[in-house]
Short mmCIF file of C-alpha atoms and ligand atoms in Angstrom, two decimals:
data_model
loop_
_atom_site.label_atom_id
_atom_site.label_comp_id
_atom_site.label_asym_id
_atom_site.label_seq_id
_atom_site.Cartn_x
_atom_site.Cartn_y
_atom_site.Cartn_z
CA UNK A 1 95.10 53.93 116.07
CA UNK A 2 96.69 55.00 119.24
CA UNK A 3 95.27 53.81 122.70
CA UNK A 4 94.28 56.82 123.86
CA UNK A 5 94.55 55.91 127.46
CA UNK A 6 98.13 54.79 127.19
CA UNK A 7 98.73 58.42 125.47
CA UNK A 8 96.52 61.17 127.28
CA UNK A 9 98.23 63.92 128.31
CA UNK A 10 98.78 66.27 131.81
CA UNK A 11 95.43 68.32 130.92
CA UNK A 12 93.82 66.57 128.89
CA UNK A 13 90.05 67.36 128.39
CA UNK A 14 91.25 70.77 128.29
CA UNK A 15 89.29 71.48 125.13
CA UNK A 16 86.31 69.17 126.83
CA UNK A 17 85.83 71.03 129.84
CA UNK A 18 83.29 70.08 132.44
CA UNK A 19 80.42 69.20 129.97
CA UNK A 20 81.59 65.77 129.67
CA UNK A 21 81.99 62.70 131.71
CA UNK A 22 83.63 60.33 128.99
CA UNK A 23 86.39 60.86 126.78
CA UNK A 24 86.14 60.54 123.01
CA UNK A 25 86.11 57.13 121.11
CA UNK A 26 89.10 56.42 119.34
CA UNK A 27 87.40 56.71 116.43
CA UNK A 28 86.58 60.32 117.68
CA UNK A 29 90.22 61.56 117.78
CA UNK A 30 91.33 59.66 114.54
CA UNK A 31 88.48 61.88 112.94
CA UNK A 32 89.23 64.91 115.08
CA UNK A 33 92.40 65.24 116.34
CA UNK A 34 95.00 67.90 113.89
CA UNK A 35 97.76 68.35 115.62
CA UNK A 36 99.96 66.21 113.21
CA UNK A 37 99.12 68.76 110.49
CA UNK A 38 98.86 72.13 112.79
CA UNK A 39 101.49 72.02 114.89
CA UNK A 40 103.79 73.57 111.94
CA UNK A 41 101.57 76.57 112.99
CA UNK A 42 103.73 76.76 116.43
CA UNK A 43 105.67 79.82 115.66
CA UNK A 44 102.46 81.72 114.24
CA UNK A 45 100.42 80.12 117.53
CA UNK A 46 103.29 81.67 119.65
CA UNK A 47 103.14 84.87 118.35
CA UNK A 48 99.58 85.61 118.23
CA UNK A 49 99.10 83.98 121.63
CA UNK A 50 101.58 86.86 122.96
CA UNK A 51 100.18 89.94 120.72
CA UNK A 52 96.68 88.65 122.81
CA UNK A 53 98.25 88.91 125.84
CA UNK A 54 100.01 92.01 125.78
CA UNK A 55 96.72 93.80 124.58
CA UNK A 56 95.14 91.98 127.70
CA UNK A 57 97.27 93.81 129.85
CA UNK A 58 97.40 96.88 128.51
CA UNK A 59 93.61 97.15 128.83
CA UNK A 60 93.42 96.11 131.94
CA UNK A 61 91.77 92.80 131.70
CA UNK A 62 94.52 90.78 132.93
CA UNK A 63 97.07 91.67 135.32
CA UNK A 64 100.66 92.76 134.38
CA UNK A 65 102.23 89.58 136.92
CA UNK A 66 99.89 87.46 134.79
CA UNK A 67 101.04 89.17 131.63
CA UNK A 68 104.47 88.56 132.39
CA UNK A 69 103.78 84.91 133.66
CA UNK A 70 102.25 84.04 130.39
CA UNK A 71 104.65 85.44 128.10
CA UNK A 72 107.63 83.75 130.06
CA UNK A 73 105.68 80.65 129.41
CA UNK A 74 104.79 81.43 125.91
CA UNK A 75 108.94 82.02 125.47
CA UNK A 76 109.76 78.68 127.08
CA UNK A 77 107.65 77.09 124.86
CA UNK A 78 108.47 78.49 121.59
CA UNK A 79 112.45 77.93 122.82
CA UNK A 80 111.31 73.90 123.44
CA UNK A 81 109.74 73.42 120.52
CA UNK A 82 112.68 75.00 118.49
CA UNK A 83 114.88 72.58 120.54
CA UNK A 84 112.78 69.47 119.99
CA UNK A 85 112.03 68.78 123.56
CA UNK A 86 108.18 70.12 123.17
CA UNK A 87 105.96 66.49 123.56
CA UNK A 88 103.24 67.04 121.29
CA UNK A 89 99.91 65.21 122.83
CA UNK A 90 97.23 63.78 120.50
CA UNK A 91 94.81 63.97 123.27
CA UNK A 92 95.01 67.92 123.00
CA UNK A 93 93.52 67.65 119.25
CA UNK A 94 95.79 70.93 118.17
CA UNK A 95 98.25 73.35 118.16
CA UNK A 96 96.33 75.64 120.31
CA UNK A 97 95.62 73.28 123.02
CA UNK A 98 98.93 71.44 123.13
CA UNK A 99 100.22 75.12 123.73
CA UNK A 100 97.85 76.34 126.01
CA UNK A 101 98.07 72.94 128.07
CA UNK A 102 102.10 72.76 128.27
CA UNK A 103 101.63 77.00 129.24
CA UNK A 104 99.34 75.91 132.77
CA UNK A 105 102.00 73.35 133.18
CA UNK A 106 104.38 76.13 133.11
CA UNK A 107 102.99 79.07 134.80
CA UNK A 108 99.81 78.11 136.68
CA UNK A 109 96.74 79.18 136.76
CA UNK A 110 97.69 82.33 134.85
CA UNK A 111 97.57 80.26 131.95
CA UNK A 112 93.76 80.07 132.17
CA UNK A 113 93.46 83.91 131.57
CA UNK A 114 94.93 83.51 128.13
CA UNK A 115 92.38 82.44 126.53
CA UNK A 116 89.90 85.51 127.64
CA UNK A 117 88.22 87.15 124.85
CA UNK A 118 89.50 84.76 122.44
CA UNK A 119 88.71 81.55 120.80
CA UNK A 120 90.38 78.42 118.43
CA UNK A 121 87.98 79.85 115.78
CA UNK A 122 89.54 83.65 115.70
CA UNK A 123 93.49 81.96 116.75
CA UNK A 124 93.45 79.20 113.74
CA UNK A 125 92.15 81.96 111.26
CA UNK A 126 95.08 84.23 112.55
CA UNK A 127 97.59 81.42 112.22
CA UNK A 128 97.08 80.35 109.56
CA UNK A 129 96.87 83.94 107.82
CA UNK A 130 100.23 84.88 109.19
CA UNK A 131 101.76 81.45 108.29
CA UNK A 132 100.32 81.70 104.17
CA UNK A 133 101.68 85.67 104.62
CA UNK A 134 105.65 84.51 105.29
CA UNK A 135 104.88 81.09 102.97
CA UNK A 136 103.82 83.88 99.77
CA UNK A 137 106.56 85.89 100.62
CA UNK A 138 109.34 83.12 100.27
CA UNK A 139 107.57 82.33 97.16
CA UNK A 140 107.99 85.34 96.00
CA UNK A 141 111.74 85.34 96.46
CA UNK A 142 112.55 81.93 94.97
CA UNK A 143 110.09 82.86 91.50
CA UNK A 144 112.29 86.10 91.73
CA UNK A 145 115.04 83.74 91.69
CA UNK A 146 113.80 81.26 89.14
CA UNK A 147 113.05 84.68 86.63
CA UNK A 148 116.25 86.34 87.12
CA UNK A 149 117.79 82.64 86.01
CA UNK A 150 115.64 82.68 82.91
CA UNK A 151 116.71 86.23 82.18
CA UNK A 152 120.56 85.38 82.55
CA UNK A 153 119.64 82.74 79.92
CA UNK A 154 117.72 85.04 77.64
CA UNK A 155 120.31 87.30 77.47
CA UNK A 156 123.30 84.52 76.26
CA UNK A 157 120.42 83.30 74.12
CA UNK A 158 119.25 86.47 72.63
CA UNK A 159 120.38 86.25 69.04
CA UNK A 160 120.16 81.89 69.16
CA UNK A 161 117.28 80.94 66.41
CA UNK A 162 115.12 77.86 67.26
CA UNK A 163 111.36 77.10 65.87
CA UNK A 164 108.62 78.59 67.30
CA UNK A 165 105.65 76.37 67.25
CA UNK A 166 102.05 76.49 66.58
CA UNK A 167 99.95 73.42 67.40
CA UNK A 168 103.83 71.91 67.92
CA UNK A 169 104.33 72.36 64.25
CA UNK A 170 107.12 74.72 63.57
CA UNK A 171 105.38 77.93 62.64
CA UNK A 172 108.20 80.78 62.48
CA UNK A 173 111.21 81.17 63.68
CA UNK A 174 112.03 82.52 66.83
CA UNK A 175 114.74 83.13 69.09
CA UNK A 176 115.74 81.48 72.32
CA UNK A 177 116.08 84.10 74.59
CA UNK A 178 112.37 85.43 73.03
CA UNK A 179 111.27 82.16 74.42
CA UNK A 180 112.95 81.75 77.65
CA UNK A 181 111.33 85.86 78.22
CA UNK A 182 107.82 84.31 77.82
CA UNK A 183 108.17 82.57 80.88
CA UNK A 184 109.85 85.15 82.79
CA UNK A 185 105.98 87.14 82.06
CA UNK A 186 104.49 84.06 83.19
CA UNK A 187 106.13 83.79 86.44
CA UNK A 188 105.81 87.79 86.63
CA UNK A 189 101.68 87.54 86.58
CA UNK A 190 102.13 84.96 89.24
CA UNK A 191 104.16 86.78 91.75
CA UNK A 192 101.66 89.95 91.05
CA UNK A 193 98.79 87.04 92.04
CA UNK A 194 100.92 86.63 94.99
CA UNK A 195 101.11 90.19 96.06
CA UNK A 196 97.03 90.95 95.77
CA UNK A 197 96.44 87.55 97.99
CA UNK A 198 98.75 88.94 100.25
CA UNK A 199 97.13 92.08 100.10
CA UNK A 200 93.65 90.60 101.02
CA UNK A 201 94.78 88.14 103.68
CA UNK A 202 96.85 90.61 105.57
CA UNK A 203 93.75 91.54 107.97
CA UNK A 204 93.64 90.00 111.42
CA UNK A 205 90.94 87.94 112.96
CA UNK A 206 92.07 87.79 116.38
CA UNK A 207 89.57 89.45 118.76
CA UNK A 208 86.71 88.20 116.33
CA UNK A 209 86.14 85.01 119.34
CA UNK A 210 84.35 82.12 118.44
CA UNK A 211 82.17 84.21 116.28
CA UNK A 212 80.00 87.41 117.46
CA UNK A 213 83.24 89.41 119.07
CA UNK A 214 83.32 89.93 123.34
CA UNK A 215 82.10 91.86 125.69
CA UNK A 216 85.59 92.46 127.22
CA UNK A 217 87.26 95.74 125.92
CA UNK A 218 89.93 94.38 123.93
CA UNK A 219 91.92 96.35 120.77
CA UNK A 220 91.83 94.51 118.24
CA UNK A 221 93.60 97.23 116.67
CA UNK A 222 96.31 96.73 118.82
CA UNK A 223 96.65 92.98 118.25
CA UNK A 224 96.68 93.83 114.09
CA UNK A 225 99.16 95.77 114.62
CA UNK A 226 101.75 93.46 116.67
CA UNK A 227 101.48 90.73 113.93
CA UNK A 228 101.75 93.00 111.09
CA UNK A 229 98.60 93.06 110.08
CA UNK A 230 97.34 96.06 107.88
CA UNK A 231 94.06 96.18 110.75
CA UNK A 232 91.72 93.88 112.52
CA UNK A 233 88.94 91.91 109.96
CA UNK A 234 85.54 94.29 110.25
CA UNK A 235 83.21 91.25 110.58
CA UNK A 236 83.23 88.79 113.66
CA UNK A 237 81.32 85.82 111.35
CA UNK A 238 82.69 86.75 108.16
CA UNK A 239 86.42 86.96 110.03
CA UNK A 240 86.47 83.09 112.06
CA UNK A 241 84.59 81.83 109.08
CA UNK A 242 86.43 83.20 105.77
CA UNK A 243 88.86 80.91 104.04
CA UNK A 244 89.47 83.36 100.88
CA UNK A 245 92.68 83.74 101.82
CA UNK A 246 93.18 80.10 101.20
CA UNK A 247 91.01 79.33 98.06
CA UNK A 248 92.64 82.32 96.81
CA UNK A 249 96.25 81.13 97.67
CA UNK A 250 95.80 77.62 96.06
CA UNK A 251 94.05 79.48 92.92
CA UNK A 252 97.36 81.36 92.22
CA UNK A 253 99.47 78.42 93.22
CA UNK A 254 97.52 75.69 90.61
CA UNK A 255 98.38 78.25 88.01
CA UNK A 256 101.67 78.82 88.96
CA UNK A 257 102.02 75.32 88.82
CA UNK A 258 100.39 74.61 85.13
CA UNK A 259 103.12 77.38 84.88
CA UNK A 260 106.18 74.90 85.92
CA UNK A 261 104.19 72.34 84.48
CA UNK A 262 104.62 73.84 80.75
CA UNK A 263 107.81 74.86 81.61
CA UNK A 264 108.57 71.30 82.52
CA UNK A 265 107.14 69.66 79.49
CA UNK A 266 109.08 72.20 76.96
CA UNK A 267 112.30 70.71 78.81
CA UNK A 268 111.26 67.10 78.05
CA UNK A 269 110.61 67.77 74.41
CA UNK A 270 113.74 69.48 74.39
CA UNK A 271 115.83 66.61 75.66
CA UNK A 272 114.08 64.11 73.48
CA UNK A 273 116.07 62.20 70.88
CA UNK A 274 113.30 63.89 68.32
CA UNK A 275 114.01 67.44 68.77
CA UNK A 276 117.46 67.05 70.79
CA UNK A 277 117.40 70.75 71.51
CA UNK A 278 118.95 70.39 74.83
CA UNK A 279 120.71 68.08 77.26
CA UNK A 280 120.43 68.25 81.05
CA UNK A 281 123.10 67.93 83.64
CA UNK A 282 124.15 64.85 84.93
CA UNK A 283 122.68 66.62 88.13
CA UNK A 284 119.10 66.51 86.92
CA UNK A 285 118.99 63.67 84.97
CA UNK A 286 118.39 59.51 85.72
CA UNK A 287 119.02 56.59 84.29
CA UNK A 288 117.56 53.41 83.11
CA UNK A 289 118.02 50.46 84.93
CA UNK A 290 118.05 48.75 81.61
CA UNK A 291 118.80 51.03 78.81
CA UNK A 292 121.96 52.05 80.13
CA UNK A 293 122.10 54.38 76.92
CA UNK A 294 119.47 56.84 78.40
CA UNK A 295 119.32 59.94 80.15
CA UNK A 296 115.97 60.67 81.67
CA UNK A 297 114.65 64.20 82.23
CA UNK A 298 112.46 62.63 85.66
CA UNK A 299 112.76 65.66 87.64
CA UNK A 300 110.95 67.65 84.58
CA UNK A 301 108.24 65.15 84.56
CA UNK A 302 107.97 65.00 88.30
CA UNK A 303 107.30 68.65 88.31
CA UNK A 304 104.48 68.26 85.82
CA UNK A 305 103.13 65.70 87.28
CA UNK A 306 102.87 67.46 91.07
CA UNK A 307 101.07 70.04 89.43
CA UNK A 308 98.25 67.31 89.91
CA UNK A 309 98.40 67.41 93.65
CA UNK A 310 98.11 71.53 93.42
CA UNK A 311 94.94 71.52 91.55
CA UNK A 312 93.81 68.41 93.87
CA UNK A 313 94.75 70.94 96.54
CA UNK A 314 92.45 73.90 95.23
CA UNK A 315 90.05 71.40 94.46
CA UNK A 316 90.00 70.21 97.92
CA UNK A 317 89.74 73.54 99.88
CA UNK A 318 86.76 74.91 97.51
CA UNK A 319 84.52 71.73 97.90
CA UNK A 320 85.22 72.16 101.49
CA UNK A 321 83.95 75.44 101.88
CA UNK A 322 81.19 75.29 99.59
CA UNK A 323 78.13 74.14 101.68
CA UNK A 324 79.12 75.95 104.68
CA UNK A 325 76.67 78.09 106.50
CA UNK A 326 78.35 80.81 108.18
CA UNK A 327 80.15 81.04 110.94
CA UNK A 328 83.34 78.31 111.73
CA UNK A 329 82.65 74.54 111.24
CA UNK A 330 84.91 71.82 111.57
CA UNK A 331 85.18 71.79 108.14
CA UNK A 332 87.53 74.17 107.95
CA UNK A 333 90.48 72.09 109.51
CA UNK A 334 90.58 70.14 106.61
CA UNK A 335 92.06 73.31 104.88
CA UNK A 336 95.47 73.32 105.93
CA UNK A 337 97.14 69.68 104.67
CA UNK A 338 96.30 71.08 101.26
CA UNK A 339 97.42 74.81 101.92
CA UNK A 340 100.95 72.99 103.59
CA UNK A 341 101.39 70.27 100.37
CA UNK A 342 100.83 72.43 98.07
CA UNK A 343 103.39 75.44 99.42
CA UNK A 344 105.30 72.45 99.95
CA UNK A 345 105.30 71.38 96.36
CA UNK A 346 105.83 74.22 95.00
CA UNK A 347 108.98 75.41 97.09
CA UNK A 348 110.44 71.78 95.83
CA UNK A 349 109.27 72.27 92.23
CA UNK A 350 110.64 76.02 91.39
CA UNK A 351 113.47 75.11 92.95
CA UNK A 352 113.95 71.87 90.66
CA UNK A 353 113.15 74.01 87.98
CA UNK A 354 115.01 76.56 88.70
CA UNK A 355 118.10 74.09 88.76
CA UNK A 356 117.17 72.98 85.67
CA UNK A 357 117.26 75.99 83.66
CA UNK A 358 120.57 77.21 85.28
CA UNK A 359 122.19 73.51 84.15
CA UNK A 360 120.93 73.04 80.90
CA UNK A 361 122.89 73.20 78.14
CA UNK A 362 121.27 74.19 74.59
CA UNK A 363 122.45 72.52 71.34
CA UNK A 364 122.32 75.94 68.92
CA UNK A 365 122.91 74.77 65.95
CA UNK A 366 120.43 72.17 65.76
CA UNK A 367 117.60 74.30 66.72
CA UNK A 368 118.61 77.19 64.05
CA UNK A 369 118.81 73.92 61.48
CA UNK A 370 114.99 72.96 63.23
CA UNK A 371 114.19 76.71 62.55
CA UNK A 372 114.62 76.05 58.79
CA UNK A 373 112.29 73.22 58.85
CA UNK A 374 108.49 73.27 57.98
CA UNK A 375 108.88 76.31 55.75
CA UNK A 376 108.88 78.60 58.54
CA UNK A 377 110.05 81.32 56.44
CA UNK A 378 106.92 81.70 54.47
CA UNK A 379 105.25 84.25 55.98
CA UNK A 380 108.22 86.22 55.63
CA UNK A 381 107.69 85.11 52.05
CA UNK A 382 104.48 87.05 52.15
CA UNK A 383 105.20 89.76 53.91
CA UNK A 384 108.07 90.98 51.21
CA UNK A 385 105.45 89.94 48.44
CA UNK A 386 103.13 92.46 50.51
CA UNK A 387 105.95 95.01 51.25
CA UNK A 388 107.61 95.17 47.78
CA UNK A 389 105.13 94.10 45.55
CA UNK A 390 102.09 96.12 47.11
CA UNK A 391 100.52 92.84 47.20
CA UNK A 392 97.16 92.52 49.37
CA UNK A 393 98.08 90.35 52.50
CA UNK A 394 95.48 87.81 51.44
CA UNK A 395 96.96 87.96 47.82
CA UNK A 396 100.42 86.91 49.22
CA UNK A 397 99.17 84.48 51.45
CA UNK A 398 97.92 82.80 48.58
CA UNK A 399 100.94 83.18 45.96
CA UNK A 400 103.18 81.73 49.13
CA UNK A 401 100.79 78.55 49.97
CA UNK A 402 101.67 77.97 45.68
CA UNK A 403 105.13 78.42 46.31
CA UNK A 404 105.33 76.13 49.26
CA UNK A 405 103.55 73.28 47.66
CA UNK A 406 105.98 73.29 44.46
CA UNK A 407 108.90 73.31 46.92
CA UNK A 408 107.30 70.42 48.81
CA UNK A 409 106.64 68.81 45.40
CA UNK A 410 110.44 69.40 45.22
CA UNK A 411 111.68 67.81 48.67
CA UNK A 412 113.60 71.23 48.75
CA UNK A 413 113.56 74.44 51.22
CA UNK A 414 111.62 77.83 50.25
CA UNK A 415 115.20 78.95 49.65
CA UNK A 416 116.29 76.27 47.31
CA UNK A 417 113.86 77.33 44.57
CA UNK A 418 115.72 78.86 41.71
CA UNK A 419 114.20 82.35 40.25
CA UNK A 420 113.29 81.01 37.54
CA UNK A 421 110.83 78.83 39.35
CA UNK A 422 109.31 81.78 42.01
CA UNK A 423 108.76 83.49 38.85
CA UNK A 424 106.76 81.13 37.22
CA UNK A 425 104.46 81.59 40.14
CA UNK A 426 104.92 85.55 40.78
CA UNK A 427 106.57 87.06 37.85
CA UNK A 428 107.33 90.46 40.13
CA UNK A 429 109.84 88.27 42.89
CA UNK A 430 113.40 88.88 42.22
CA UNK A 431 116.11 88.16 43.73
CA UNK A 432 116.32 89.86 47.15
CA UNK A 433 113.57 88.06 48.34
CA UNK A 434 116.48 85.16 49.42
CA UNK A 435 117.48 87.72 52.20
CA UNK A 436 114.16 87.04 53.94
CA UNK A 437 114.00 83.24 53.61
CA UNK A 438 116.96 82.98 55.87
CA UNK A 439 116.04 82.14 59.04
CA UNK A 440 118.41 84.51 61.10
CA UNK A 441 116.91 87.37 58.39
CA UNK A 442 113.58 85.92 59.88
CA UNK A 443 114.11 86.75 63.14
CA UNK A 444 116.13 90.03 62.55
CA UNK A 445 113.18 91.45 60.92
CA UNK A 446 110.57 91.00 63.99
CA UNK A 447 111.32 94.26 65.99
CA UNK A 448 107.96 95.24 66.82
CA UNK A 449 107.83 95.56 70.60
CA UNK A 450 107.32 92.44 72.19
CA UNK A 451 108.48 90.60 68.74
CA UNK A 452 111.32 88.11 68.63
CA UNK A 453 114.43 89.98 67.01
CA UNK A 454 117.68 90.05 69.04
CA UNK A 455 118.26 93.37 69.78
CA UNK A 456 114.37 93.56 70.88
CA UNK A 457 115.49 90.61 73.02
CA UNK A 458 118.21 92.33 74.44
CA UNK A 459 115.71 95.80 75.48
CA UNK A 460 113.31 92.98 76.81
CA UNK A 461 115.34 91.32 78.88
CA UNK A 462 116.94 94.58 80.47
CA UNK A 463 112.92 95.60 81.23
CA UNK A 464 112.76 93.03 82.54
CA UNK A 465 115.48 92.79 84.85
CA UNK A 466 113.85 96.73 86.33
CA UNK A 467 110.66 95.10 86.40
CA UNK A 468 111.42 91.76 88.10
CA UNK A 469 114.86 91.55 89.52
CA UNK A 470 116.47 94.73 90.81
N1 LIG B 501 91.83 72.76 115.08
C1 LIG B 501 90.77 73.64 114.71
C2 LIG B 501 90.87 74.03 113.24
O1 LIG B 501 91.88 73.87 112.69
C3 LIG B 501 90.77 74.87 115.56
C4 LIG B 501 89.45 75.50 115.73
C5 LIG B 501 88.56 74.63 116.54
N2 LIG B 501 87.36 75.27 116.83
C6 LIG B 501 86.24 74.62 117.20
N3 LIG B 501 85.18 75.29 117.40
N4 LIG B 501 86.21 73.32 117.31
O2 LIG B 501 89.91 74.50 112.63
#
């Protein structure tokens, strides 16, 4: 714990005012003080702190001189933190003060008019709204980036067949680029979760005050306006004391991450001896510091397991806010290490994965040999019994499940049972039904929109090119 003496600040007791003769315990500031955590809201600070002012002015509530005193300041500031010679005090508990106290250093006792018809409550709202607005919007752009890999991939891997699972058991056959598209939805729903937080949080809080608005005759459309904002938030209480726009943010960002999570796991089982679908670059893979044979997909499984920290995140905001009375409470400070790791996390983990996908290289042949496997032709087994015999589905299903178990009984593949022997169990199958127990037949035959054939493939992935990348 710092010795607060040792450390305290030009104007400190700033946020204390006259109503107190002591300063805080020790024990108070290691509870209290945020500006560790806030002050990567500087920029967003800055910029609200000058929309404020200018409205000021321009109703006449401060004077221009002032105005232009304070907006100087607000420059010099913004220009010494960017340069690293800004000295960030402890005993100013935040962002807000630290900036306000280093502005009446600067310009005087102008400074002091800054903070008329405003409060921490309505600037830490706005802050943080505008910093989660440019944080979901460089989200945006790298899942763009991360689907537009996985569509590049699709498309080489459009016609390559590999086992599509149920339960992890191979179910039918499927092909690559089918699978690769699935994800490219995945990470579609989550940027559209992106755009309708957005959506919500754009609305500005400044001019709300501590809680009940001001007498002064400020515009808050004005202020909106400046930082972007769609308009001003039309409740004082709701506006200092709503954290939606966080709960909401770390909702879509734990699924995104069970998203990269999945994603991540897929890429482990595909690099595993067992299924040896795929290998990793050197780039994204470790070694052993024993097994000098292995080649560890760690950047896979450090991406699923951050995903914990996301959810911890979420969990962390919404227990916070749950037993809150309205209007702001100290609570509420608490929200922003878990908005910043998560949005942290994330950034790091669809880039990894991103990375990932663009390096890895996939071993064809032994995931159309996989795709044989299991008898994961036999539903296409029953759907020619249906097709060509005018066999009920149920019917089929049934003749197939005989048909599987004598091949079983066998050791052999669907396809290495001689006519003789599928007629003994369905005198009406002849010999064309071998064109459907091919796996690449398989897949060929699924061309029902959204289904897995390759030239489906190839119309899905230029949809989704228009829809997600151009
Ligand atoms: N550092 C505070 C926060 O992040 C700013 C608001 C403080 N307001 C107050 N009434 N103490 O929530």
């Amino acid at each position: 714990m710092t010795a607060k003496s040792a450390t305290r600040a030009p104007g400190a007791g700033t946020v204390r005012g006259a109503r107190f003769g002591a300063q805080p315990s020790d024990l108070m500031d290691a509870i209290n003080v945020s500006i560790d955590v806030d002050k990567r809201l500087h920029g967003e600070d800055i910029a609200a702190s000058k929309a404020h002012c200018a409205m000021l002015v321009r109703q006449g509530i401060i004077s221009e001189a002032d105005g232009d005193a304070i907006l100087g300041g607000l420059d010099t500031i913004a220009k010494e933190i960017a340069e690293g010679r800004f000295s960030f005090h402890r005993s100013l508990e935040d962002i807000h003060m630290n900036v306000e106290s280093r502005l009446a250093e600067l310009v005087g006792d102008a400074a002091g008019r800054l903070h008329t018809a405003r409060s921490r409550n309505d600037q830490v709202a706005t802050d943080l709204r505008l910093w989660l607005r440019q944080t979901l919007d460089d989200m945006d752009a790298a899942l763009a980036g991360l689907q537009e890999v996985l569509i590049d991939k699709a498309e080489a891997h459009a016609g390559t067949v590999m086992p599509g699972f149920t339960h992890l058991q191979a179910a039918q056959p499927v092909t690559l680029g089918h699978h690769l598209l699935a994800y490219v939805e995945m990470f579609g729903r989550d940027r559209g979760r992106a755009a309708d937080c957005r959506r919500r949080l754009n609305q500005c809080p400044l001019g709300a005050a501590a809680l009940a608005g001001t007498s002064f005759p400020i515009d808050r459309r004005m202020t909106a306006e400046a930082l972007g904002f769609d308009g001003p938030c039309a409740n004082s209480l709701d506006a200092v004391s709503d954290r939606d726009f966080a709960m909401e943010f770390l909702g879509l960002a734990a699924v995104l991450a069970v998203h990269l999570s999945r994603l991540a796991e897929e890429i482990v089982l595909w690099c595993s001896d067992a299924f040896g679908f795929a290998r990793l670059s050197d780039a994204f893979t470790t070694g052993s510091s024993i097994m000098p044979q292995k080649r560890n997909p760690d950047a896979a499984e450090l991406v699923r397991a951050k995903t914990g920290r996301v959810i911890g995140a979420l969990t962390t905001v919404l227990v916070a806010m749950k037993g809150l009375p309205l209007a702001y409470a100290k609570d509420m400070q608490e929200d922003k290490e878990p908005v910043f790791d998560a949005a942290d996390t994330l950034a790091l983990c669809i880039a990894v994965i991103t990375g990932m996908v663009q390096d890895i290289a996939f071993a064809t042949e032994r995931m159309k040999a996989a795709a044989g496997e299991g008898y994961a032709t036999a539903t296409d087994l029953a759907d020619w019994l249906v097709r060509v015999l005018a066999m009920p589905f149920r019917e089929a299903h049934h003749v197939t499940g005989r048909l599987v178990r004598l091949a079983e009984q066998k050791g052999c593949g669907l396809e290495d049972l001689s006519l003789e022997e599928m007629g003994a169990v369905e005198a009406g199958i002849t010999a064309d039904v071998f064109d459907v127990l091919g796996v690449e037949n398989s897949v060929k035959s699924r061309t029902s929109f959204g289904g897995t054939a390759p030239d489906t493939v190839r119309a899905a992935v230029a949809e989704a090119r228009r829809r997600f990348v151009d």
